[in-house]
Tab-separated table of C-alpha atoms and ligand atoms in Angstrom:
chain	number	residue	atom	x	y	z
A	175	MET	CA	-0.013	28.677	-0.522
A	176	LEU	CA	0.906	28.995	2.888
A	177	VAL	CA	-0.044	25.726	5.254
A	178	ALA	CA	0.090	27.826	8.209
A	179	GLY	CA	0.500	26.720	11.856
A	180	GLY	CA	0.589	23.156	11.587
A	181	ARG	CA	2.934	20.715	13.371
A	182	VAL	CA	5.370	19.968	10.516
A	183	ILE	CA	6.727	16.528	10.521
A	184	ASP	CA	9.567	15.942	7.734
A	185	PRO	CA	11.090	12.498	8.498
A	186	ALA	CA	13.666	12.938	5.801
A	187	HIS	CA	15.103	16.190	7.578
A	188	GLY	CA	14.192	15.202	11.159
A	189	ILE	CA	11.955	18.024	11.394
A	190	ASP	CA	9.096	18.015	13.950
A	191	GLU	CA	7.833	21.465	14.687
A	192	VAL	CA	5.179	23.980	14.813
A	193	ALA	CA	5.753	26.033	11.381
A	194	ASP	CA	4.517	27.295	8.381
A	195	VAL	CA	5.171	25.547	4.740
A	196	LEU	CA	5.082	27.633	1.662
A	197	ILE	CA	4.442	26.396	-1.564
A	198	GLU	CA	5.167	28.645	-4.847
A	199	ASN	CA	4.881	27.381	-8.341
A	200	GLY	CA	4.066	23.874	-7.273
A	201	LYS	CA	7.181	23.742	-5.110
A	202	VAL	CA	8.276	23.749	-1.668
A	203	ALA	CA	9.696	27.603	-1.341
A	204	ALA	CA	10.253	27.558	2.421
A	205	VAL	CA	9.460	26.155	5.838
A	206	GLY	CA	9.389	27.918	9.202
A	207	GLY	CA	10.028	31.384	9.596
A	208	GLU	CA	11.350	32.533	6.360
A	209	ALA	CA	7.993	30.627	4.731
A	210	THR	CA	5.875	33.027	7.257
A	211	ALA	CA	7.921	36.123	6.258
A	212	THR	CA	7.989	35.447	2.444
A	213	ALA	CA	4.227	34.801	1.865
A	214	ARG	CA	3.026	38.015	0.731
A	215	ALA	CA	-0.154	39.192	2.830
A	216	GLY	CA	-3.389	39.050	1.095
A	217	LYS	CA	-1.641	37.389	-2.042
A	218	THR	CA	-0.962	33.948	-0.825
A	219	GLU	CA	-3.821	31.613	-0.284
A	220	ARG	CA	-3.615	30.166	3.277
A	221	PHE	CA	-4.557	26.831	4.686
A	222	GLU	CA	-5.099	27.212	8.647
A	223	ALA	CA	-3.294	23.747	9.942
A	224	ALA	CA	-3.224	24.888	13.578
A	225	GLY	CA	-3.492	21.572	15.635
A	226	LEU	CA	-2.878	19.408	12.586
A	227	VAL	CA	-0.125	17.284	11.531
A	228	VAL	CA	1.427	18.827	8.102
A	229	CYS	CA	3.742	16.231	6.454
A	230	PRO	CA	5.261	15.097	2.809
A	231	GLY	CA	2.764	14.010	0.618
A	232	LEU	CA	1.567	10.446	1.288
A	233	ILE	CA	3.172	7.855	-1.324
A	234	ASP	CA	1.138	4.710	-1.946
A	235	VAL	CA	3.441	2.067	-3.839
A	236	HIS	CA	1.046	-0.515	-4.114
A	237	ALA	CA	-2.468	0.369	-5.950
A	238	HIS	CA	-4.737	-1.327	-8.798
A	239	LEU	CA	-6.337	1.316	-10.787
A	240	ARG	CA	-7.934	-1.239	-13.121
A	241	GLU	CA	-7.696	0.988	-16.102
A	242	PRO	CA	-7.674	0.031	-19.026
A	243	GLY	CA	-9.713	-2.812	-18.974
A	244	HIS	CA	-12.096	-3.191	-15.956
A	245	THR	CA	-13.362	0.194	-15.684
A	246	ALA	CA	-16.429	-1.473	-14.017
A	247	LYS	CA	-14.619	-1.813	-10.685
A	248	GLU	CA	-12.185	1.665	-10.704
A	249	THR	CA	-11.030	4.089	-13.200
A	250	ILE	CA	-7.966	6.309	-12.816
A	251	ALA	CA	-10.459	9.100	-12.012
A	252	THR	CA	-12.331	7.189	-9.261
A	253	GLY	CA	-9.145	5.605	-7.855
A	254	ALA	CA	-7.307	9.146	-7.694
A	255	ALA	CA	-10.204	10.521	-5.981
A	256	ALA	CA	-10.104	7.954	-3.450
A	257	ALA	CA	-6.272	8.183	-3.090
A	258	ALA	CA	-6.628	12.096	-2.543
A	259	ARG	CA	-9.360	11.431	0.035
A	260	GLY	CA	-7.087	9.085	1.863
A	261	GLY	CA	-4.577	11.728	2.027
A	262	PHE	CA	-2.121	10.266	-0.819
A	263	THR	CA	-0.427	12.467	-3.346
A	264	SER	CA	1.059	9.987	-4.983
A	265	ILE	CA	0.181	6.482	-5.805
A	266	VAL	CA	1.976	3.707	-7.975
A	267	CYS	CA	-0.488	1.413	-10.118
A	268	MET	CA	0.224	-2.059	-10.726
A	269	PRO	CA	0.376	-3.524	-14.287
A	270	ASN	CA	-2.147	-6.152	-14.041
A	271	THR	CA	-4.764	-4.211	-16.237
A	272	THR	CA	-6.089	-5.575	-19.499
A	273	PRO	CA	-3.926	-4.889	-21.518
A	274	ALA	CA	-1.189	-5.293	-18.924
A	275	ILE	CA	1.493	-2.412	-18.614
A	276	ASP	CA	4.194	-4.337	-20.772
A	277	ASN	CA	4.675	-2.110	-23.647
A	278	SER	CA	5.462	2.009	-23.723
A	279	GLY	CA	1.838	2.553	-25.402
A	280	THR	CA	-0.140	1.382	-22.645
A	281	VAL	CA	2.558	3.162	-20.252
A	282	ALA	CA	1.653	6.482	-22.529
A	283	LEU	CA	-2.052	5.888	-22.029
A	284	ILE	CA	-2.355	5.807	-18.741
A	285	GLN	CA	-0.065	8.916	-18.124
A	286	ASP	CA	-2.156	11.091	-20.476
A	287	ARG	CA	-5.320	9.740	-18.551
A	288	ALA	CA	-3.766	10.425	-15.222
A	289	GLU	CA	-2.566	14.101	-16.608
A	290	LYS	CA	-6.256	14.589	-17.785
A	291	VAL	CA	-7.765	13.661	-14.289
A	292	GLY	CA	-5.106	15.978	-12.811
A	293	LYS	CA	-5.696	15.046	-8.987
A	294	VAL	CA	-3.009	12.901	-7.455
A	295	ASN	CA	0.833	11.970	-9.327
A	296	VAL	CA	0.032	8.454	-10.923
A	297	PHE	CA	3.042	6.476	-11.221
A	298	ILE	CA	3.345	3.589	-12.989
A	299	ALA	CA	4.748	0.177	-12.250
A	300	GLY	CA	5.668	-2.009	-15.705
A	301	ALA	CA	5.398	-5.791	-16.108
A	302	ILE	CA	8.271	-7.862	-15.672
A	303	THR	CA	7.267	-10.350	-18.278
A	304	ARG	CA	5.103	-9.982	-21.281
A	305	ASN	CA	1.345	-10.258	-20.701
A	306	ILE	CA	2.189	-11.069	-17.061
A	307	ALA	CA	2.516	-14.630	-18.091
A	308	GLY	CA	5.686	-15.294	-16.496
A	309	GLU	CA	7.362	-16.546	-19.594
A	310	GLU	CA	9.311	-14.083	-21.383
A	311	LEU	CA	10.673	-10.825	-20.389
A	312	ALA	CA	8.730	-7.632	-21.170
A	313	PRO	CA	10.968	-4.616	-22.875
A	314	ILE	CA	12.169	-3.749	-19.557
A	315	GLY	CA	14.183	-0.641	-21.241
A	316	SER	CA	11.646	0.869	-23.279
A	317	LEU	CA	9.242	0.876	-20.297
A	318	LYS	CA	12.181	2.551	-18.239
A	319	ARG	CA	12.042	5.049	-21.112
A	320	ALA	CA	8.429	5.432	-21.047
A	321	GLY	CA	8.581	6.306	-17.675
A	322	VAL	CA	7.969	3.474	-15.172
A	323	VAL	CA	9.231	3.877	-11.692
A	324	ALA	CA	9.643	-0.460	-11.069
A	325	ILE	CA	8.669	-3.464	-12.515
A	326	THR	CA	6.488	-6.355	-11.195
A	327	ASP	CA	4.165	-8.968	-12.067
A	328	ASP	CA	2.195	-8.172	-9.121
A	329	GLY	CA	-1.131	-10.404	-8.865
A	330	HIS	CA	1.083	-12.971	-10.251
A	331	CYS	CA	4.772	-14.012	-9.514
A	332	VAL	CA	7.501	-15.105	-11.869
A	333	GLN	CA	8.114	-18.730	-11.145
A	334	ASN	CA	11.280	-19.579	-13.310
A	335	ASN	CA	14.101	-18.352	-11.088
A	336	ASP	CA	16.391	-17.915	-14.152
A	337	LEU	CA	13.938	-15.682	-15.744
A	338	MET	CA	13.763	-13.586	-12.489
A	339	ARG	CA	17.580	-13.457	-12.441
A	340	ARG	CA	17.518	-12.006	-16.074
A	341	ALA	CA	14.705	-9.556	-15.274
A	342	MET	CA	17.030	-8.384	-12.313
A	343	GLU	CA	20.129	-7.997	-14.344
A	344	TYR	CA	18.120	-5.905	-16.854
A	345	ALA	CA	16.479	-3.840	-14.126
A	346	ARG	CA	19.916	-3.181	-12.530
A	347	MET	CA	21.236	-1.658	-16.110
A	348	PHE	CA	18.468	0.527	-16.148
A	349	ASP	CA	18.459	1.597	-12.378
A	350	LEU	CA	14.896	-0.026	-11.706
A	351	PRO	CA	13.868	-1.392	-8.537
A	352	VAL	CA	11.982	-4.942	-8.898
A	353	MET	CA	9.051	-5.334	-6.607
A	354	ASP	CA	7.867	-9.009	-6.136
A	355	HIS	CA	4.318	-10.471	-5.206
A	356	CYS	CA	5.889	-13.486	-3.397
A	357	GLN	CA	3.839	-16.859	-4.077
A	358	ASP	CA	5.075	-20.140	-4.960
A	359	TYR	CA	2.414	-21.539	-7.033
A	360	SER	CA	3.179	-25.436	-6.499
A	361	LEU	CA	2.828	-24.535	-2.589
A	362	VAL	CA	-0.214	-22.457	-2.843
A	363	SER	CA	-1.906	-24.273	-5.619
A	364	ASP	CA	-5.703	-23.205	-5.366
A	365	GLY	CA	-5.507	-22.151	-1.503
A	366	VAL	CA	-7.790	-19.406	-0.428
A	367	VAL	CA	-7.320	-18.811	3.287
A	368	HIS	CA	-4.116	-18.909	5.447
A	369	GLU	CA	-3.391	-22.578	5.836
A	370	GLY	CA	-3.952	-23.272	9.539
A	371	TYR	CA	-6.511	-24.066	12.230
A	372	TRP	CA	-9.087	-21.823	10.212
A	373	SER	CA	-8.692	-23.317	7.168
A	374	ALA	CA	-9.451	-26.653	8.488
A	375	ALA	CA	-12.026	-25.628	10.480
A	376	LEU	CA	-13.868	-23.777	7.948
A	377	GLY	CA	-13.047	-26.147	5.278
A	378	LEU	CA	-11.515	-23.862	3.076
A	379	ARG	CA	-8.281	-24.641	1.087
A	380	GLY	CA	-5.016	-23.154	2.450
A	381	TRP	CA	-2.480	-20.995	1.277
A	382	PRO	CA	0.662	-21.989	3.321
A	383	ALA	CA	3.008	-19.307	4.857
A	384	SER	CA	5.913	-21.085	3.132
A	385	GLY	CA	4.218	-20.655	-0.139
A	386	GLU	CA	5.279	-16.697	0.391
A	387	GLU	CA	8.466	-17.360	2.286
A	388	THR	CA	10.084	-19.470	-0.528
A	389	ILE	CA	9.998	-16.734	-2.888
A	390	VAL	CA	10.999	-14.272	-0.377
A	391	SER	CA	14.123	-16.427	0.099
A	392	ARG	CA	14.581	-16.779	-3.469
A	393	ASN	CA	14.223	-12.841	-4.045
A	394	ILE	CA	17.034	-12.399	-0.967
A	395	MET	CA	19.240	-15.082	-3.062
A	396	LEU	CA	19.011	-13.066	-6.481
A	397	ALA	CA	19.396	-9.702	-5.015
A	398	GLU	CA	22.570	-11.114	-3.568
A	399	LEU	CA	23.582	-12.628	-6.566
A	400	THR	CA	22.688	-9.746	-9.221
A	401	GLY	CA	23.270	-6.744	-6.850
A	402	THR	CA	19.729	-5.474	-7.921
A	403	HIS	CA	17.162	-4.173	-5.300
A	404	VAL	CA	14.306	-6.228	-4.675
A	405	HIS	CA	11.094	-4.972	-2.876
A	406	CYS	CA	8.854	-7.820	-1.630
A	407	GLN	CA	5.309	-6.717	-1.754
A	408	HIS	CA	2.543	-7.067	0.781
A	409	LEU	CA	4.355	-9.234	3.141
A	410	SER	CA	2.020	-11.546	5.097
A	411	SER	CA	4.011	-13.807	7.427
A	412	ALA	CA	6.364	-13.763	10.609
A	413	ARG	CA	8.949	-15.762	8.821
A	414	SER	CA	9.014	-13.596	5.676
A	415	VAL	CA	9.693	-10.550	8.433
A	416	GLU	CA	12.435	-12.591	10.082
A	417	LEU	CA	14.236	-13.476	6.198
A	418	LEU	CA	13.893	-10.053	5.566
A	419	ARG	CA	15.536	-8.908	8.785
A	420	ALA	CA	18.369	-11.425	8.566
A	421	ALA	CA	19.270	-10.204	4.918
A	422	LYS	CA	19.224	-6.473	5.837
A	423	LYS	CA	21.702	-7.294	8.489
A	424	ARG	CA	23.969	-8.635	5.735
A	425	GLY	CA	23.483	-5.533	3.911
A	426	LEU	CA	21.697	-7.042	1.027
A	427	PRO	CA	19.411	-4.537	-1.374
A	428	VAL	CA	16.106	-5.716	0.099
A	429	SER	CA	13.095	-3.943	0.992
A	430	GLY	CA	9.367	-4.815	2.324
A	431	GLU	CA	6.178	-3.639	2.759
A	432	ALA	CA	3.133	-4.437	4.736
A	433	CYS	CA	-0.620	-3.707	4.247
A	434	PRO	CA	-2.873	-2.364	6.886
A	435	HIS	CA	-5.330	-5.381	6.641
A	436	HIS	CA	-2.270	-7.991	7.156
A	437	PHE	CA	-1.295	-6.136	10.464
A	438	VAL	CA	-4.984	-5.189	11.900
A	439	LEU	CA	-6.807	-8.548	11.120
A	440	THR	CA	-6.146	-12.298	11.610
A	441	ASP	CA	-7.633	-15.125	9.743
A	442	MET	CA	-10.084	-15.441	12.758
A	443	ALA	CA	-12.066	-13.306	11.164
A	444	LEU	CA	-13.018	-15.878	8.426
A	445	ALA	CA	-14.943	-17.362	11.141
A	446	GLY	CA	-17.244	-14.120	11.749
A	447	SER	CA	-17.165	-10.991	13.700
A	448	GLU	CA	-18.837	-12.976	16.974
A	449	ARG	CA	-15.446	-15.443	17.198
A	450	TYR	CA	-13.065	-12.770	16.145
A	451	TRP	CA	-14.002	-9.699	18.595
A	452	ALA	CA	-13.831	-12.577	21.199
A	453	GLY	CA	-10.623	-13.735	20.356
A	454	ASP	CA	-7.958	-11.912	18.138
A	455	GLY	CA	-9.792	-8.781	17.849
A	456	ARG	CA	-10.499	-8.400	21.793
A	457	GLU	CA	-7.985	-5.673	22.056
A	458	TRP	CA	-9.024	-3.319	19.145
A	459	ARG	CA	-10.444	-0.172	20.663
A	460	GLY	CA	-13.978	0.642	21.708
A	461	GLY	CA	-16.621	-1.575	23.230
A	462	GLU	CA	-19.253	-3.850	21.634
A	463	ALA	CA	-21.567	-0.867	20.304
A	464	GLU	CA	-18.151	0.249	18.223
A	465	ARG	CA	-17.658	-3.146	16.711
A	466	PRO	CA	-19.335	-4.073	13.255
A	467	ARG	CA	-20.566	-7.242	12.829
A	468	TRP	CA	-20.412	-9.679	9.683
A	469	PRO	CA	-20.851	-13.410	9.001
A	470	ALA	CA	-18.411	-16.613	8.786
A	471	TYR	CA	-16.884	-16.838	5.191
A	472	ASP	CA	-17.410	-13.254	4.567
A	473	THR	CA	-15.448	-12.565	0.996
A	474	HIS	CA	-14.436	-9.287	2.076
A	475	PHE	CA	-11.605	-10.753	4.151
A	476	LYS	CA	-10.405	-12.728	1.208
A	477	MET	CA	-6.991	-11.033	0.154
A	478	ASN	CA	-3.876	-12.427	-1.794
A	479	PRO	CA	-1.894	-13.188	0.540
A	480	PRO	CA	-4.537	-14.402	2.745
A	481	LEU	CA	-4.854	-12.828	6.465
A	482	ARG	CA	-2.602	-15.081	8.684
A	483	THR	CA	-2.372	-15.663	12.580
A	484	ALA	CA	-2.239	-13.139	15.332
A	485	GLY	CA	1.789	-14.180	15.692
A	486	ASP	CA	2.414	-13.101	12.032
A	487	ARG	CA	0.112	-9.981	12.579
A	488	GLU	CA	2.532	-9.263	15.591
A	489	ALA	CA	5.799	-10.128	13.666
A	490	LEU	CA	4.484	-7.629	11.063
A	491	LEU	CA	4.137	-4.929	13.553
A	492	GLU	CA	7.253	-5.789	15.338
A	493	GLY	CA	9.177	-5.695	11.655
A	494	LEU	CA	7.461	-2.049	10.993
A	495	ALA	CA	8.718	-0.873	14.432
A	496	ASP	CA	11.880	-2.079	14.150
A	497	GLY	CA	12.621	-0.824	10.429
A	498	THR	CA	12.829	-4.282	8.705
A	499	VAL	CA	9.455	-3.459	6.872
A	500	ASP	CA	10.055	-0.188	5.463
A	501	ILE	CA	6.761	0.792	3.634
A	502	ILE	CA	3.291	0.662	4.491
A	503	SER	CA	0.975	0.286	1.256
A	504	SER	CA	-2.645	-0.549	0.596
A	505	ASP	CA	-2.876	-3.087	-2.158
A	506	HIS	CA	-5.941	-1.300	-3.215
A	507	ALA	CA	-7.886	-3.658	-5.082
A	508	PRO	CA	-11.222	-2.820	-5.972
A	509	HIS	CA	-13.781	-5.610	-7.268
A	510	CYS	CA	-17.583	-5.053	-8.073
A	511	GLU	CA	-20.199	-5.918	-5.361
A	512	TYR	CA	-21.568	-9.140	-7.547
A	513	GLU	CA	-18.094	-10.756	-7.869
A	514	LYS	CA	-17.356	-10.791	-4.297
A	515	GLU	CA	-21.170	-11.680	-3.683
A	516	VAL	CA	-20.302	-15.262	-4.532
A	517	GLU	CA	-19.160	-18.687	-2.655
A	518	PHE	CA	-15.906	-18.119	-0.884
A	519	ASP	CA	-13.634	-20.101	-3.215
A	520	TYR	CA	-14.922	-18.184	-6.358
A	521	ALA	CA	-14.638	-14.613	-5.097
A	522	PRO	CA	-11.592	-12.532	-6.202
A	523	PHE	CA	-8.988	-11.868	-3.957
A	524	GLY	CA	-8.533	-8.071	-2.214
A	525	ILE	CA	-9.865	-5.124	-1.109
A	526	VAL	CA	-10.229	-1.348	-1.320
A	527	GLY	CA	-7.633	0.411	0.848
A	528	PHE	CA	-6.656	4.309	0.260
A	529	GLU	CA	-9.298	5.640	2.467
A	530	THR	CA	-8.708	3.456	5.592
A	531	GLU	CA	-5.095	2.898	5.124
A	532	LEU	CA	-3.580	6.206	7.041
A	533	PRO	CA	-5.858	5.587	10.157
A	534	LEU	CA	-5.051	1.807	10.402
A	535	ALA	CA	-1.645	2.735	10.559
A	536	LEU	CA	-2.027	5.209	13.082
A	537	MET	CA	-4.284	3.113	15.403
A	538	GLN	CA	-2.081	-0.032	15.195
A	539	LEU	CA	1.572	1.805	15.290
A	540	HIS	CA	1.177	5.491	16.909
A	541	HIS	CA	-1.736	5.417	18.850
A	542	PRO	CA	-0.171	2.350	21.205
A	543	GLY	CA	2.866	3.877	21.483
A	544	ARG	CA	4.641	1.462	19.206
A	545	MET	CA	6.503	4.009	17.190
A	546	PRO	CA	6.851	7.573	17.046
A	547	LEU	CA	4.609	9.604	14.546
A	548	ARG	CA	7.537	10.503	12.518
A	549	ASP	CA	8.810	6.998	11.939
A	550	VAL	CA	5.014	6.146	11.046
A	551	ILE	CA	4.973	8.986	8.411
A	552	ALA	CA	8.287	7.810	7.136
A	553	LYS	CA	7.147	4.546	5.732
A	554	PHE	CA	4.409	6.420	3.938
A	555	THR	CA	6.868	9.317	2.321
A	556	ALA	CA	10.386	9.150	2.672
A	557	ASN	CA	10.915	5.319	2.554
A	558	PRO	CA	8.739	4.969	-0.688
A	559	ALA	CA	10.324	7.775	-2.422
A	560	ARG	CA	13.641	6.304	-1.737
A	561	LEU	CA	12.785	2.933	-3.133
A	562	LEU	CA	11.357	4.599	-6.519
A	563	ARG	CA	14.106	7.040	-6.973
A	564	LEU	CA	11.841	10.103	-6.613
A	565	PRO	CA	14.365	13.033	-5.126
A	566	ASN	CA	11.664	15.249	-5.189
A	567	LYS	CA	8.877	13.576	-3.183
A	568	GLY	CA	8.699	12.298	0.139
A	569	HIS	CA	10.280	15.358	1.951
A	570	LEU	CA	9.826	19.171	2.549
A	571	GLY	CA	13.131	20.307	1.619
A	572	VAL	CA	13.449	23.685	-0.428
A	573	GLY	CA	12.623	22.718	-4.012
A	574	ALA	CA	11.231	19.444	-3.613
A	575	ASP	CA	7.422	19.057	-4.921
A	576	GLY	CA	4.655	20.769	-3.372
A	577	ASP	CA	2.797	17.708	-2.087
A	578	VAL	CA	1.624	18.068	1.248
A	579	THR	CA	-0.582	16.083	3.321
A	580	VAL	CA	-2.322	17.540	6.308
A	581	PHE	CA	-4.069	15.012	8.901
A	582	ASP	CA	-5.746	15.174	12.316
A	583	PRO	CA	-3.953	11.973	13.869
A	584	ASP	CA	-6.907	12.116	16.660
A	585	VAL	CA	-10.205	12.862	15.169
A	586	GLU	CA	-12.606	9.790	15.667
A	587	TRP	CA	-14.848	8.885	12.844
A	588	THR	CA	-16.322	5.963	11.349
A	589	PHE	CA	-15.895	4.729	7.965
A	590	ASP	CA	-19.021	4.913	5.791
A	591	LEU	CA	-18.402	2.518	2.822
A	592	THR	CA	-21.326	3.796	0.858
A	593	LYS	CA	-19.828	7.372	0.888
A	594	SER	CA	-16.391	5.991	-0.929
A	595	ALA	CA	-14.809	7.945	-3.868
A	596	SER	CA	-13.784	4.496	-5.219
A	597	LYS	CA	-15.903	2.713	-7.533
A	598	SER	CA	-16.178	-0.254	-5.615
A	599	ARG	CA	-17.552	-1.112	-2.217
A	600	ASN	CA	-15.378	-4.382	-1.134
A	601	SER	CA	-13.460	-3.390	2.226
A	602	PRO	CA	-13.808	-5.287	5.533
A	603	PHE	CA	-13.664	-2.167	7.545
A	604	ALA	CA	-17.276	-0.938	6.640
A	605	GLY	CA	-18.542	0.660	9.777
A	606	TRP	CA	-15.355	0.637	11.703
A	607	ALA	CA	-14.627	3.082	14.219
A	608	LEU	CA	-11.377	4.866	13.292
A	609	LYS	CA	-9.444	7.470	14.500
A	610	GLY	CA	-6.938	9.776	12.657
A	611	ARG	CA	-7.874	11.113	9.211
A	612	ALA	CA	-6.419	13.282	6.452
A	613	THR	CA	-7.861	16.765	6.337
A	614	ALA	CA	-6.269	17.991	3.077
A	615	THR	CA	-4.246	16.570	0.377
A	616	ILE	CA	-2.296	19.011	-1.356
A	617	VAL	CA	-0.702	18.280	-4.874
A	618	ALA	CA	1.781	20.610	-6.280
A	619	GLY	CA	0.350	23.485	-4.094
A	620	ARG	CA	-3.262	22.680	-4.975
A	621	ILE	CA	-6.013	21.178	-2.756
A	622	VAL	CA	-7.178	17.988	-4.265
A	623	LYS	CA	-9.021	16.361	-1.497
A	624	ASN	CA	-12.556	16.002	-2.039
B	982	ZN	ZN1	-0.091	-8.529	-4.899
């Protein structure tokens, strides 16, 4: 396949120019003049990308596909379809399925299903502890041999610091990055929203930022002690970003990710749309007519970690811009409608994210001029590939896997949740006017976007 005439942005190779990309036998065969020359006229499938951005296939390092065990929420097939629609060619599924991904059998089952679906590359994160219970280590070596790309207890957090240390020592022996959902249970207790003004005003139990920061600090200290790479997942607080920045300055093997909901929204959204658009949301693009409405206590704004303040949101954007936060992920977390249609305290945490992730990132980082487009793309491509040690992903060098995302950074559209490819509908961004969208998702030289 020849992806012709697009603006090719390949952050890993410092390329940003109009060029052709030739994919042969599932691999990148050539970029630029050589691609144009080698493409056999009439025999090579062409995708016209003039006026569009062509970049390495986007990678989402944090997704919940719910299979096995919770297929009413999502399946590998529907999750992969939603990922493809959002422009993602590779996703990493979290191990908090039922059963948990804490053994090689479950890894093999998911690999088998993902291969049958054949849509996007599904990489697997194994559990740190057996059954994600935080009590004894999962068989990390056999998980690695089965093919996991990282370990995490995501959804949960290993509270025992010594156990976390041992996990990191094992992970180092097997050259696996450790990813962590940073949450101190004693501090967070049964908190449901950010502890601050709005938790008090709305009478909801608080989830203090220190509940995240304590574990981010712990992880940094253990990274120093063990030399193992620790990746802090879905960072939400200003102080977490500050801690990570200081740790990186000291050369420690740490990285972090942020999700669009945390760098677009704030906890003021819990007071309803009217309050939000007049307050923390007032700088969002568009006029009245373009701004959707929602009530106070809307459970689609309930996530873990919770939405925080405008100051935290700003710190995340700064951290992304200065390179402290390496990766953008969705934390795609599907839940059935009936599960979210309950009192705020009882609703599950999390939202779907694949289809809104790229436009929200472009709108907060690229369009306002906060970051060059190339650097935004790196957070979806080169950086996650480096974290996961995937040398053939995240760039368009000759011989790399033929995964390419083609997107229009400027197209305006409205997110119609009813038409989502995901099985679930739990998004706070229903009806939002967005800018930027994937045009084609190409996996190993085949268009998979639906
Ligand atoms: Zn999590």
